[in-house]
Structures are given as C-alpha cells and as structure tokens.
Coordinates of C-alpha atoms and ligand atoms in Angstrom, one line a residue:
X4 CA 116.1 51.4 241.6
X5 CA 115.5 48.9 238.8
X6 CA 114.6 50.0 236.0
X7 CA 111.3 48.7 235.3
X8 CA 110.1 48.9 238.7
X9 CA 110.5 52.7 238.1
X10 CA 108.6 52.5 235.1
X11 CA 106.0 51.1 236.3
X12 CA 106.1 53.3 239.7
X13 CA 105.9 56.3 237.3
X14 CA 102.5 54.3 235.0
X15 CA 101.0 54.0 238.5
X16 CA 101.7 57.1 239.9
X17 CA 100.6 59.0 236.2
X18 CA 97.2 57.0 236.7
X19 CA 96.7 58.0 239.9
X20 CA 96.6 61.5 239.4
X21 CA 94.2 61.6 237.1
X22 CA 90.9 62.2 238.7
X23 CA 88.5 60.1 238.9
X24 CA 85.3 61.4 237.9
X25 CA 82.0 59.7 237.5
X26 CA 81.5 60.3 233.9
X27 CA 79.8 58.4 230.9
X28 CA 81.4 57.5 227.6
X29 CA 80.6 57.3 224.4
X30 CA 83.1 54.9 222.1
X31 CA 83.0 54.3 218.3
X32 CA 84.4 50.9 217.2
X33 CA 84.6 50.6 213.3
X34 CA 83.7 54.2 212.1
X35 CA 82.9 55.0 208.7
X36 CA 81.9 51.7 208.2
X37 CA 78.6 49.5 207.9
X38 CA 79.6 47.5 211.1
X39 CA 80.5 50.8 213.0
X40 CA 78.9 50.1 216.5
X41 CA 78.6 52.8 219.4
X42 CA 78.4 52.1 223.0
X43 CA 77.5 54.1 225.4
X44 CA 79.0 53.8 228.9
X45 CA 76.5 55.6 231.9
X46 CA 78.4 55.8 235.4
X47 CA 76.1 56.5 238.4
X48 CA 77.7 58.6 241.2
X49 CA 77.3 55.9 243.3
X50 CA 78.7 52.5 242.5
X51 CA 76.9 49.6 242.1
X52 CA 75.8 47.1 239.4
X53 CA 76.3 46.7 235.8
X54 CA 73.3 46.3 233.1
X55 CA 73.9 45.9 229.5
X56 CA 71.9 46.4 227.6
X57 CA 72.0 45.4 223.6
X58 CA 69.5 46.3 220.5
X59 CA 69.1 46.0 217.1
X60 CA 71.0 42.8 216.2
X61 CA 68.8 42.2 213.8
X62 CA 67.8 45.7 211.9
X63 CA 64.0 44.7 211.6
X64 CA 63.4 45.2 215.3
X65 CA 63.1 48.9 215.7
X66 CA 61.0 48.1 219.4
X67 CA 64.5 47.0 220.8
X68 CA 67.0 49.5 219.4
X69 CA 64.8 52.7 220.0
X70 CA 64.1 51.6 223.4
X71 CA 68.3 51.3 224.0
X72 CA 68.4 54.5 222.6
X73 CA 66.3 56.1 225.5
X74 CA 68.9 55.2 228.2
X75 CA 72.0 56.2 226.2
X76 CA 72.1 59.5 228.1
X77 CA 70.2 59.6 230.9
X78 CA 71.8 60.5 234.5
X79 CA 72.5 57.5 237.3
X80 CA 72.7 58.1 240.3
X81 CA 73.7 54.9 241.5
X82 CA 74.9 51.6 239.6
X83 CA 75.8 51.7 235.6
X84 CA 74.3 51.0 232.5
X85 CA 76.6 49.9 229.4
X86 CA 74.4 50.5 226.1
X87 CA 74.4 49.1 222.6
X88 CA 71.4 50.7 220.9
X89 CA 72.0 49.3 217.5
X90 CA 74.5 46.5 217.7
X91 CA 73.9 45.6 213.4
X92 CA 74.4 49.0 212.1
X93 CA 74.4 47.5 208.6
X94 CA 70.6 45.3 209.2
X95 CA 69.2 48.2 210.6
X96 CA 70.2 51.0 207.7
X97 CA 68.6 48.1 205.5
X98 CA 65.5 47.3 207.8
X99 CA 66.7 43.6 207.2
X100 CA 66.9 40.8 209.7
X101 CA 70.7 39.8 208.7
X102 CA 72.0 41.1 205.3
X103 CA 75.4 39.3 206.1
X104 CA 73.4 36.6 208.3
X105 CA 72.2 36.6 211.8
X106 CA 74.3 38.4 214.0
X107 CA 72.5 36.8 216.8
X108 CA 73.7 33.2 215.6
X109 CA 77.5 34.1 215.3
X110 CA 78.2 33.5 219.8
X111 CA 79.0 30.1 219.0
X112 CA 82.7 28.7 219.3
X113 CA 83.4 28.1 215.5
X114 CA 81.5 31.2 213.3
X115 CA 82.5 31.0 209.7
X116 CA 84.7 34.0 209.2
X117 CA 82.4 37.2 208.2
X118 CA 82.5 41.0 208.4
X119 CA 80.0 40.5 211.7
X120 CA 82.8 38.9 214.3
X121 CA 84.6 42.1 214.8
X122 CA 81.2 43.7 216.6
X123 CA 80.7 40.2 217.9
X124 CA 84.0 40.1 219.8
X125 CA 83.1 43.5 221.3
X126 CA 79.9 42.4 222.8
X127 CA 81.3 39.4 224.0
X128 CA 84.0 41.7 225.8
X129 CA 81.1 44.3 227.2
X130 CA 79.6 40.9 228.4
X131 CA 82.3 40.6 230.9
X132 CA 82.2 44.1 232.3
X133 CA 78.2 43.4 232.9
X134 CA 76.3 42.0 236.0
X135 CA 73.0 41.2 233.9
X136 CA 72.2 41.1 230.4
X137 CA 69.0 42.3 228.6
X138 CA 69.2 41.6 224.8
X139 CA 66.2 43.7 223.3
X140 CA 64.4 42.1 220.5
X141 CA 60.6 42.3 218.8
X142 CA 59.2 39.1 217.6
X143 CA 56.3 37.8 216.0
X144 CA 52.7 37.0 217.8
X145 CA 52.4 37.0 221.5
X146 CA 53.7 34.3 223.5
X147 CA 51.3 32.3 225.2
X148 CA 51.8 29.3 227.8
X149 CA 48.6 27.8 225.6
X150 CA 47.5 27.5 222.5
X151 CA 44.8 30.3 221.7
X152 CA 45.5 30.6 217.9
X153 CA 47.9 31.1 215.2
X154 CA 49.4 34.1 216.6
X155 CA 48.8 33.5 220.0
X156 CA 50.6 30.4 221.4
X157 CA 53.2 28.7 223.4
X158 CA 55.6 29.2 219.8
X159 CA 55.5 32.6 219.9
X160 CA 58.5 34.8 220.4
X161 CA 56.5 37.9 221.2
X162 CA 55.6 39.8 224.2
X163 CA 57.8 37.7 226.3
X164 CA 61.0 37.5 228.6
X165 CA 63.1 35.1 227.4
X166 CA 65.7 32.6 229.4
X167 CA 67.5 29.7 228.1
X168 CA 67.3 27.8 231.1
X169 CA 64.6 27.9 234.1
X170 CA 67.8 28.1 236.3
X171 CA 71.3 28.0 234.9
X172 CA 74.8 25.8 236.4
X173 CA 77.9 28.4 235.5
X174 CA 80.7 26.1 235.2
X175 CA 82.0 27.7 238.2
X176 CA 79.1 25.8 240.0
X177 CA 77.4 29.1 240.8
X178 CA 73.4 28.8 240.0
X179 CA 71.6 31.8 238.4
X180 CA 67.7 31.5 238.9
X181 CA 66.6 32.6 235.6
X182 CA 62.7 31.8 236.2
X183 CA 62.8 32.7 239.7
X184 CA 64.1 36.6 238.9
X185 CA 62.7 36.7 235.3
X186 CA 58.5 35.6 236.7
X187 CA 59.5 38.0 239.7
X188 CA 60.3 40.9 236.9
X189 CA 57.1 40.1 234.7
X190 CA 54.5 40.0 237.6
X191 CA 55.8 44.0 238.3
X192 CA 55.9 44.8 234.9
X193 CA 52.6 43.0 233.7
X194 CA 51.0 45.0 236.7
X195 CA 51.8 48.0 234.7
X196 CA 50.0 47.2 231.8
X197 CA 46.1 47.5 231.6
X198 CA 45.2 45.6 228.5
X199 CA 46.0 41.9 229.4
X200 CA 46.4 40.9 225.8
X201 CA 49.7 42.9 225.6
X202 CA 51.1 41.4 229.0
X203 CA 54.6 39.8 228.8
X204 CA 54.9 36.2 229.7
X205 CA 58.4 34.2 230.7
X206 CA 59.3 31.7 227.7
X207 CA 62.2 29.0 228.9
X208 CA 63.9 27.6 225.3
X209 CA 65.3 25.3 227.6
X210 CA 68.7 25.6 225.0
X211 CA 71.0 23.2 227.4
X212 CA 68.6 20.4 226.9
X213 CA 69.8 18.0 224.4
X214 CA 65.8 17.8 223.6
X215 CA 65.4 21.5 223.0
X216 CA 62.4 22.8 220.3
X217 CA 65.3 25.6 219.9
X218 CA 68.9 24.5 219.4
X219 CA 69.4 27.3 217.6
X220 CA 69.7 29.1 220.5
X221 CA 72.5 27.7 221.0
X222 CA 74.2 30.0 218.9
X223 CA 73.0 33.5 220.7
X224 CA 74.6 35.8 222.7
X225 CA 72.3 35.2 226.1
X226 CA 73.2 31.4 226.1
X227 CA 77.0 32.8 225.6
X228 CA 76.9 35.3 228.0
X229 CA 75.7 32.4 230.3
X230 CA 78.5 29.6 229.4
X231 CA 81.3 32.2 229.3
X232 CA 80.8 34.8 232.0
X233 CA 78.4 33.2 233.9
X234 CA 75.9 36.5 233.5
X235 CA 72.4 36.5 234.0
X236 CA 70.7 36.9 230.7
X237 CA 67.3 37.8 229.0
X238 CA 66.0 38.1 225.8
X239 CA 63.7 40.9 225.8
X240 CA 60.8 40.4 222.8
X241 CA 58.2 43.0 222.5
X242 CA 55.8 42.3 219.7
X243 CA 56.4 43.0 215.9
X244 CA 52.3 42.5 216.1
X245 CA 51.7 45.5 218.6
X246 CA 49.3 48.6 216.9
X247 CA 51.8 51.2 217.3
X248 CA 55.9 51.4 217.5
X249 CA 55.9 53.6 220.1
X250 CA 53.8 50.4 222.5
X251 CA 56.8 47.9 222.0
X252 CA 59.2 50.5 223.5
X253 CA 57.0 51.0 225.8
X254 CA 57.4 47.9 226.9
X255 CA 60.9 47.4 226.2
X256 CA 61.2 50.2 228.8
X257 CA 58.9 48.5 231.4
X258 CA 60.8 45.9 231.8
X259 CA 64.4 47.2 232.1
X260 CA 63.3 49.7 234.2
X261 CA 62.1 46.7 236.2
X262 CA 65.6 45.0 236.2
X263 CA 67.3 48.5 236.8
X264 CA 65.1 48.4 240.0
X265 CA 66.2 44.8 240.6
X266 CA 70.2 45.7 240.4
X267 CA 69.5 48.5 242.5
X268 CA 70.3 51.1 239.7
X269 CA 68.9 54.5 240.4
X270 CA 68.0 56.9 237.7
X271 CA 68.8 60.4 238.2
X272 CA 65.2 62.0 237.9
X273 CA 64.5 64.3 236.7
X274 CA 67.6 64.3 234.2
X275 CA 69.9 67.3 235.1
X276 CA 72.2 67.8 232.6
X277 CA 71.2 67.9 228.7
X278 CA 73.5 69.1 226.1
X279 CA 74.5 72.7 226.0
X280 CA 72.3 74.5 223.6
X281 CA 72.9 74.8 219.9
X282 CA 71.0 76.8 218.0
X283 CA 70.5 74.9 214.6
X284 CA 69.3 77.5 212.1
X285 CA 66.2 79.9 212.2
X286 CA 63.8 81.2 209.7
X287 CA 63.2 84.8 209.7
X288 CA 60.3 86.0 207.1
X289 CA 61.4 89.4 205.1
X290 CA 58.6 91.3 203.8
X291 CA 56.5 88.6 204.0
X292 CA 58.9 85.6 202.2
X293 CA 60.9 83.4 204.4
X294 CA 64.3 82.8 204.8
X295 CA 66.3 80.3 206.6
X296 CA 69.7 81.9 208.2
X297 CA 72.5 80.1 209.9
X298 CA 73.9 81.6 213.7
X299 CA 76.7 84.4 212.9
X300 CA 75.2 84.8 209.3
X301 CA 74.1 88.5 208.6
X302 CA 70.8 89.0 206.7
X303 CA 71.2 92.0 204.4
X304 CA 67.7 94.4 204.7
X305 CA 66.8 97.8 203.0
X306 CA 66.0 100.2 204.9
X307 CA 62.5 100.2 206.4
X308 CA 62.0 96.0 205.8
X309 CA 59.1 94.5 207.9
X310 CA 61.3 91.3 209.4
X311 CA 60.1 89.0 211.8
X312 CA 61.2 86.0 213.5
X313 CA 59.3 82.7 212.8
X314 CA 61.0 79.9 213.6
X315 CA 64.0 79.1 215.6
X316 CA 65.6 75.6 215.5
X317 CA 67.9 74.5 218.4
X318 CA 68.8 71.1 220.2
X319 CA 66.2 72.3 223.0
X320 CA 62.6 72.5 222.8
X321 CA 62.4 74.9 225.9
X322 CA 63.7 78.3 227.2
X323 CA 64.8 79.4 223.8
X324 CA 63.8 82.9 222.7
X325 CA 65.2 86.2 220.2
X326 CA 65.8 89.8 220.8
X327 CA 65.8 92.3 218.3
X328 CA 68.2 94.3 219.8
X329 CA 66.5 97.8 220.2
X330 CA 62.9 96.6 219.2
X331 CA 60.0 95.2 221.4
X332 CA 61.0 93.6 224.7
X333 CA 63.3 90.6 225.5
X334 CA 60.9 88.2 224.0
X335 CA 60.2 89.1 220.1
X336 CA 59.3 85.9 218.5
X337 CA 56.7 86.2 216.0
X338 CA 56.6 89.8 216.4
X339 CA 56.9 92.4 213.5
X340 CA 59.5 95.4 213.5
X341 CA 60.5 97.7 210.6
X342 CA 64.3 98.1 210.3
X343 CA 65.7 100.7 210.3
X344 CA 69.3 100.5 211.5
X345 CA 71.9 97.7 212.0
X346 CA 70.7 95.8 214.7
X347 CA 71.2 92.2 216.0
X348 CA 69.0 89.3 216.8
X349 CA 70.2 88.0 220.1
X350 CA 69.3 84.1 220.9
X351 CA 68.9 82.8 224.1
X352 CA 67.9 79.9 226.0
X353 CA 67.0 81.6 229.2
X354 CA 70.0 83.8 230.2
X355 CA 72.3 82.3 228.0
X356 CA 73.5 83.8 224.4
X357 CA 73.5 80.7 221.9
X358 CA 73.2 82.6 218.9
X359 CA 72.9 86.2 216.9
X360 CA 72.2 87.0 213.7
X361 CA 73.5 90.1 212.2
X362 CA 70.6 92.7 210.4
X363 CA 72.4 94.9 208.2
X364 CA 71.1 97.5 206.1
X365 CA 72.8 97.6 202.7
X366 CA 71.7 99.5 199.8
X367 CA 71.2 97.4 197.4
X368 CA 71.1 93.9 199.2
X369 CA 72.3 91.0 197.7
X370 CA 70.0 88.1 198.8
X371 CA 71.2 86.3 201.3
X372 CA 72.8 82.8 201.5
X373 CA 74.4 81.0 203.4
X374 CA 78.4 79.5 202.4
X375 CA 79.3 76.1 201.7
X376 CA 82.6 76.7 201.0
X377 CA 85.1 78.2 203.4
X378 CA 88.9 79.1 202.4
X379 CA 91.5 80.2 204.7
X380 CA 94.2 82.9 203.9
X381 CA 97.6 81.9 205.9
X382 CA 101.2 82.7 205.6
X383 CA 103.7 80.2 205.7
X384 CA 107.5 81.8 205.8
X385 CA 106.0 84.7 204.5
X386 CA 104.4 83.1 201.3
X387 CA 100.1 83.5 201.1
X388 CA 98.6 80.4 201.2
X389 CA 94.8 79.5 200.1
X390 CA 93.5 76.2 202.4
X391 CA 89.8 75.2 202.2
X392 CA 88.0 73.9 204.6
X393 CA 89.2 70.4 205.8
X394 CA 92.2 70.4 204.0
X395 CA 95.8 69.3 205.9
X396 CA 98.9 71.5 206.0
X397 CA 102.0 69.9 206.6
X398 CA 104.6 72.0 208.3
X399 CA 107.7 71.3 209.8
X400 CA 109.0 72.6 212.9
X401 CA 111.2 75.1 211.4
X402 CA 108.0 76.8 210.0
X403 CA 106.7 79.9 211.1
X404 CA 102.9 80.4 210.3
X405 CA 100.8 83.6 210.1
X406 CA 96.8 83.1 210.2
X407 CA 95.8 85.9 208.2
X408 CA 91.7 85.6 207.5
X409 CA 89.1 83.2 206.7
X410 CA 85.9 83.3 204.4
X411 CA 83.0 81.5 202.9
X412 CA 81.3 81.8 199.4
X413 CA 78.1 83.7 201.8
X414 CA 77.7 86.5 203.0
X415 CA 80.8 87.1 205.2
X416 CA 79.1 89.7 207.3
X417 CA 81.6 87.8 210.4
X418 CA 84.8 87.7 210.3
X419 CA 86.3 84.7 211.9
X420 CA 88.5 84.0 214.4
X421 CA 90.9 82.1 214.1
X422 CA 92.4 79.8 216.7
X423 CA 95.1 77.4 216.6
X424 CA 94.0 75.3 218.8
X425 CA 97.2 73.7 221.3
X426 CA 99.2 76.7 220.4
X427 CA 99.0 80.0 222.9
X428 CA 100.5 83.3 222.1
X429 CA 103.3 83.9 225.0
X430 CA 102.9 87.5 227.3
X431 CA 99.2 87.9 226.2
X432 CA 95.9 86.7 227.3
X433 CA 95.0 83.5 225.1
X434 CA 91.4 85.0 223.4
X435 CA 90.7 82.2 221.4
X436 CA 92.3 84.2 218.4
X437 CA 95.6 84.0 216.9
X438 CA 95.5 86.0 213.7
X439 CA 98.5 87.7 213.3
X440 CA 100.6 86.0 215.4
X441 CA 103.7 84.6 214.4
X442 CA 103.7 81.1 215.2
X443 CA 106.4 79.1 215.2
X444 CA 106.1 75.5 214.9
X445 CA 108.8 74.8 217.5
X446 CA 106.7 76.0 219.8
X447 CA 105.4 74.0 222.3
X448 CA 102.4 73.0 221.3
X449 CA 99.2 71.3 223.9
X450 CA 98.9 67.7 222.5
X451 CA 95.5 67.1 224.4
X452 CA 94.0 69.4 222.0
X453 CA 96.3 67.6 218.9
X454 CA 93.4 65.0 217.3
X455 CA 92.5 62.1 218.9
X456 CA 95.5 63.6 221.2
X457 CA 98.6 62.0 219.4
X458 CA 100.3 65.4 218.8
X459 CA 100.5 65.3 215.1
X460 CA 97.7 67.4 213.9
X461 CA 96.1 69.8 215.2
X462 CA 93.1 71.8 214.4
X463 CA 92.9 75.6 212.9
X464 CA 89.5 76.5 213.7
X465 CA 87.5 79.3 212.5
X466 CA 84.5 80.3 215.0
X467 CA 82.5 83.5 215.8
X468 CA 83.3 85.6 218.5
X469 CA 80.3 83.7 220.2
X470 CA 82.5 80.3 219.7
X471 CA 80.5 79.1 216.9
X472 CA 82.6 76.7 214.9
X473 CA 82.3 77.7 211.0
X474 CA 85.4 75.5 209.6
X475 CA 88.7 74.6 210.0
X476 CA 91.8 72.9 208.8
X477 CA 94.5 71.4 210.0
X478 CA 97.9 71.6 210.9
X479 CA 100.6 68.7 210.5
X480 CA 103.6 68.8 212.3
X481 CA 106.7 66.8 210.1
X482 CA 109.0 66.1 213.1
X483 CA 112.9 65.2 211.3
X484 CA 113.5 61.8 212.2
X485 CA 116.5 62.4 214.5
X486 CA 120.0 60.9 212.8
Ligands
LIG515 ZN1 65.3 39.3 217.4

C-alpha cells in the first residue's frame, strides 16, 4: 500500500474510534494575557442549529456580557450554543468602552495592526461555525420609531434589536429576512414585558446604503458576519438607562431565549448536571471566637472546647450539611458539642463526603492556621531532595525517583498522598499513592495525564485521602536526543 494512503487510513481510523460524545467545551485563546478570551462550546444531545452568541466587546456593557455568562453552562438538549461572554477581556477589567479602541470597529478589511486582531480573528472564525448571530450590547436611551425626547427617539441605541439591513443579499444570492425574523422575535419578547416603556423595538442602520446615518457600522462584526458568511445577525442593545443591572439581562435573556426558540434549540430544563461539589472553606467558632478552616486541615482543641459549626462555604448552595462524628445526629450545623475526644467533621452534600475536618485534642494547642507553603521531600538516585510547591524537576530517563512525604507551613494534621500522576506501580492496585515506590523514569509513563498531554511533564500531586488536591510539582522527562 502507498505510503500516505496508509497514513492517512491509520488518521481516519484513530479518529474514528474515538467516541463521539455530546459534550461542551470550554477553550482559552491568549491566557495570561489582557486579550485572553474564553469560549464556551454547548452541544445539545440532539443536533441541530448553531447560535453564537458574543458579549462584552466593549467593557462598559455589563447587560451583554453577564447575560452570555448565564448560558455558558447550561444543558441542551437539542441544537448548540457557541458563547463569548466577554469578548474585550482588557475593556471590561477597565469598565472602558475600548482602551485599545473599539473592538467592535476592527471587522473591516484593512484594521490598523493592534493587540485586538488576534480575538478578532477568532470571532470571525466562530462566525463560520454559527447559523445566527446575537451580538449583546447596552446602549444609551431607548430607541424609539419617534421622537418623544432626548432620550427617547428614533437615535437611540437602546432597548432595541438591531439589523443592518431590513433584508440582506449574501453574495451567494441567498436573502436573509432580517426585519421579517427580527419584528417576529420582538412581538414575543415585548409580550413578555409589562411596562411598555422598557419594550424592545427593531432599529435597521440600513449600513449597505451608501446614504446610511451609520457608516460606521460598516466596521462591526454583524455587518461582517453578513458579507462573509452570509449569517443572520443581530445586535442585541439593552438599555445603559434601565433602573437596575439585573433588568438589562433580563432582557438580554428574553430575547435569545426567543431566537433559541426560533433555531429550534431546546434547553435542558431543569439543568441536570452542575459541578461536582467543592467544599470551599468553613468557619467553625471555638469557644465563642471564629475560625476559618480549610477541608483536610485539623483544628487543634483542649479538651472539653464548646465548638460549633457556623458556616460552611461550597460551590453549592443546597444539600450541603456536617457531622460531628459521634455528637448529635447527621445534621449538626449550628449546633453546640463539647469535645472531648478526636473526632471528625464529616461534609456532605446529600450522601456524598466532600469534605472533613480533623478535631484533635492536643495539650497545649497551637492555634490553628492554615499553610501557604508546601515542600515536598523526594529522592532522586538515592539523594533527598526539597521541591516546593509548583516547582519543575527535571529528570532523565535513567532516573529513579522515590516520593517520600509532603508538608505545608500549617498544621499538618494530613499527611498527603502522593500520586505521580501517568505513572502506576506494576503487580499492585494503583491507590492514587505512590510514596515509596521506586519509580523509574523509563517506565512507561500515561501521556494523557502528562500536561496539556504532550508527555513532557507531568504532575506530582499531593491530595488527601478524600482526593483533595493540596499542591504539587512537576516532573520533567529529558529524553537524550538519539545519535
Ligand atoms: Zn455596544
């Protein structure tokens, strides 16, 4: 067989066998940086269409970026969403329109070179993956087909669904009946909203007409979308003159729940799956006094201390109760016990453990804090080695490594596991723990769990035996370049 057509047989056949699984995504473009933009990809189980939706291009417009935000993970369970909650990362950490200009003037075919192009060139991309567009904006006043007063007239940006052309030509010679669908949207949302004042009303710029009050439009990403993909697009202005923040996402929400309605893109309802639960930190009062304590932390008591749980922060609002092991009943927030052996706190939402905290009587306790720095204790040929927390150790593959312990500048009540994470002990059950295994680097090592999967590094991590991560470094594999 030739050679490439093998290749390729082999690409195909590798790509087939991955399943496919309806799943969202969640990509970071420019990380770390001022541009760094997120988009969040929602897959219904069924197929079907394609909304994108885009906010906070301009950081002053907090209607359209929190209302993006409140679909990046929700359940479909038909068509898909692509979301861009804040598209100009850098205008929005500064509460400022454009601090590098307007990124919504930048879809025009010669933009000046600036640091906004790079994000531009990715929502031009998402554009092509889209069926319709809804680019989420607040403006000022309301719009208004006539003139009521200053704030109120057939200038104003607010309250209104925008198109840049009652019905659009695509080069292609397909027609896209912007009024038609955009009216048709506004007459179902405005029938949602009591107070008239605050209805939405359709607002043509008419950009394509040499005659155009707006030629600046010219330069946005709706009119783009439009010339280049041919894809229905709004702009979506709530008002910056609206009482109350929560109102404009309100109506942000209205109306692309409306076009989600229109695509035929079914929300899962109610939402099944949230995160798995976290417990964040809790406060516990001692004696009277609280004191905030981190999961897998002990709290050092004297005998006979009145302790009670107060407060117990997690990434669910819901179902989330403590145990004092041998005290009360399952449910012992807010109640009082005197302590008078080692007990635990047990955390659960529902049946679930998410967290303990570890009461332990000590003579003469030392108050308790939590540790900011971790070290690791490792042996590398047979030499100790001290790593902290983050740090990179570069072995090569003639190196054998022994994970001895781990601990923090607290209260060290837990003692870690550790796990190298791609490496498994051979002839035992893998237990997530691999101190005092000799590991050689030659081993074969699992490069999906190598960062970002390119088999170079991979992490050490140090958790409690209820899987809480507490730190980790990391391991770098120095391959000899072969001769
Ligand atoms: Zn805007």
């Amino acid at each position: 067989m030739n050679r490439w057509i093998a290749s390729i047989l082999v690409m195909v056949l590798t790509l087939l066998s991955v399943p496919v699984m309806a799943q969202s995504t969640h990509s970071v473009f420019f990380q770390g940086s001022d541009y760094e933009l997120n988009i969040y990809r929602i897959k219904g189980e069924k197929p079907g269409k394609t909304l994108l939706l885009i906010g906070g291009i301009q950081g002053d417009e907090p209607g359209g970026y929190l209302s993006a935000d409140k679909y990046s993970d929700i359940e479909l369970e038909k068509g898909n969403l692509i979301i861009v909650p804040r598209a100009n990362l850098k205008s929005i950490l500064l509460n400022n329109r454009g601090p590098d200009g307007d990124m919504n003037r930048q879809f025009h075919d010669n933009p000046k070179p600036n640091p906004m192009l790079k994000v531009v060139g990715k929502l031009k991309e998402l554009m092509g993956e889209a069926d319709l567009f809804l680019h989420l904006h607040d403006g000022w006043g309301f719009h208004y087909p006539v003139y009521v007063d200053e704030l109120r007239n057939p200038k104003r940006y607010g309250q209104s669904l925008i198109a840049d052309a009652e019905a659009f030509e695509c080069r292609d010679g397909r027609e896209l009946p912007l009024g038609t669908l955009g009216r048709k949207v506004l007459e179902k949302v405005n029938a949602q909203i009591a107070n008239k004042d605050h209805h939405l009303h359709f607002f043509d710029t008419r950009t394509n007409d040499p005659k155009t009050p707006y030629p600046a439009m010219r330069k946005t990403a709706t009119y783009y979308a439009l010339r280049h993909h041919c894809l229905p697009a709004f702009g979506v202005e709530a008002s910056k003159n609206l009482p109350s923040l929560k109102l404009k996402i309100l109506y942000h929400n209205l109306v692309i729940n409306e076009f989600m309605r229109e695509l035929d893109i079914v929300p899962m309802t109610p939402k099944v799956l949230i995160e798995s639960p976290r417990l964040e930190f809790v406060e516990i009062d001692v004696n009277g006094s609280p004191v905030v304590v981190k999961p897998g932390d002990a709290l050092p008591l004297k005998r006979g201390d009145a302790v009670t749980v107060n407060k117990i922060a997690a990434n669910s609002p819901r179902g989330i109760f403590c145990d004092v092991k041998g005290k009360g009943g399952l449910n012992d927030l807010g109640n009082t016990f005197h302590i008078d052996r080692n007990t635990d706190i047990v955390f659960r939402k529902e049946s679930k453990v998410i967290g303990k905290v570890h009461l332990h009587l000590d003579r003469q306790p030392r108050r308790y804090r939590p540790g900011k720095t971790r070290v690791f204790v490792v042996e590398v040929n047979g030499e100790k080695r001290l790593l902290l927390n983050g740090e990179v150790l570069e072995l090569s593959v003639d190196d054998k490594l022994r994970l001895l312990t781990s601990f923090s500048d607290g209260n060290n009540a837990v003692t870690p596991k550790l796990n190298f994470k791609g490496w498994v002990p051979a002839g035992v059950r893998n237990r997530g723990d691999d101190r005092k295994f000799l590991i050689a680097l030659s081993d074969e090592l699992q490069t999906k769990y190598s960062v970002a999967g390119k088999g170079q590094r991979y992490p050490v991590v140090a958790e409690t035996s209820s899987g809480r991560k507490l730190g980790q470094f990391v391991v770098q594999v120095i391959r000899k370049q072969e001769p």
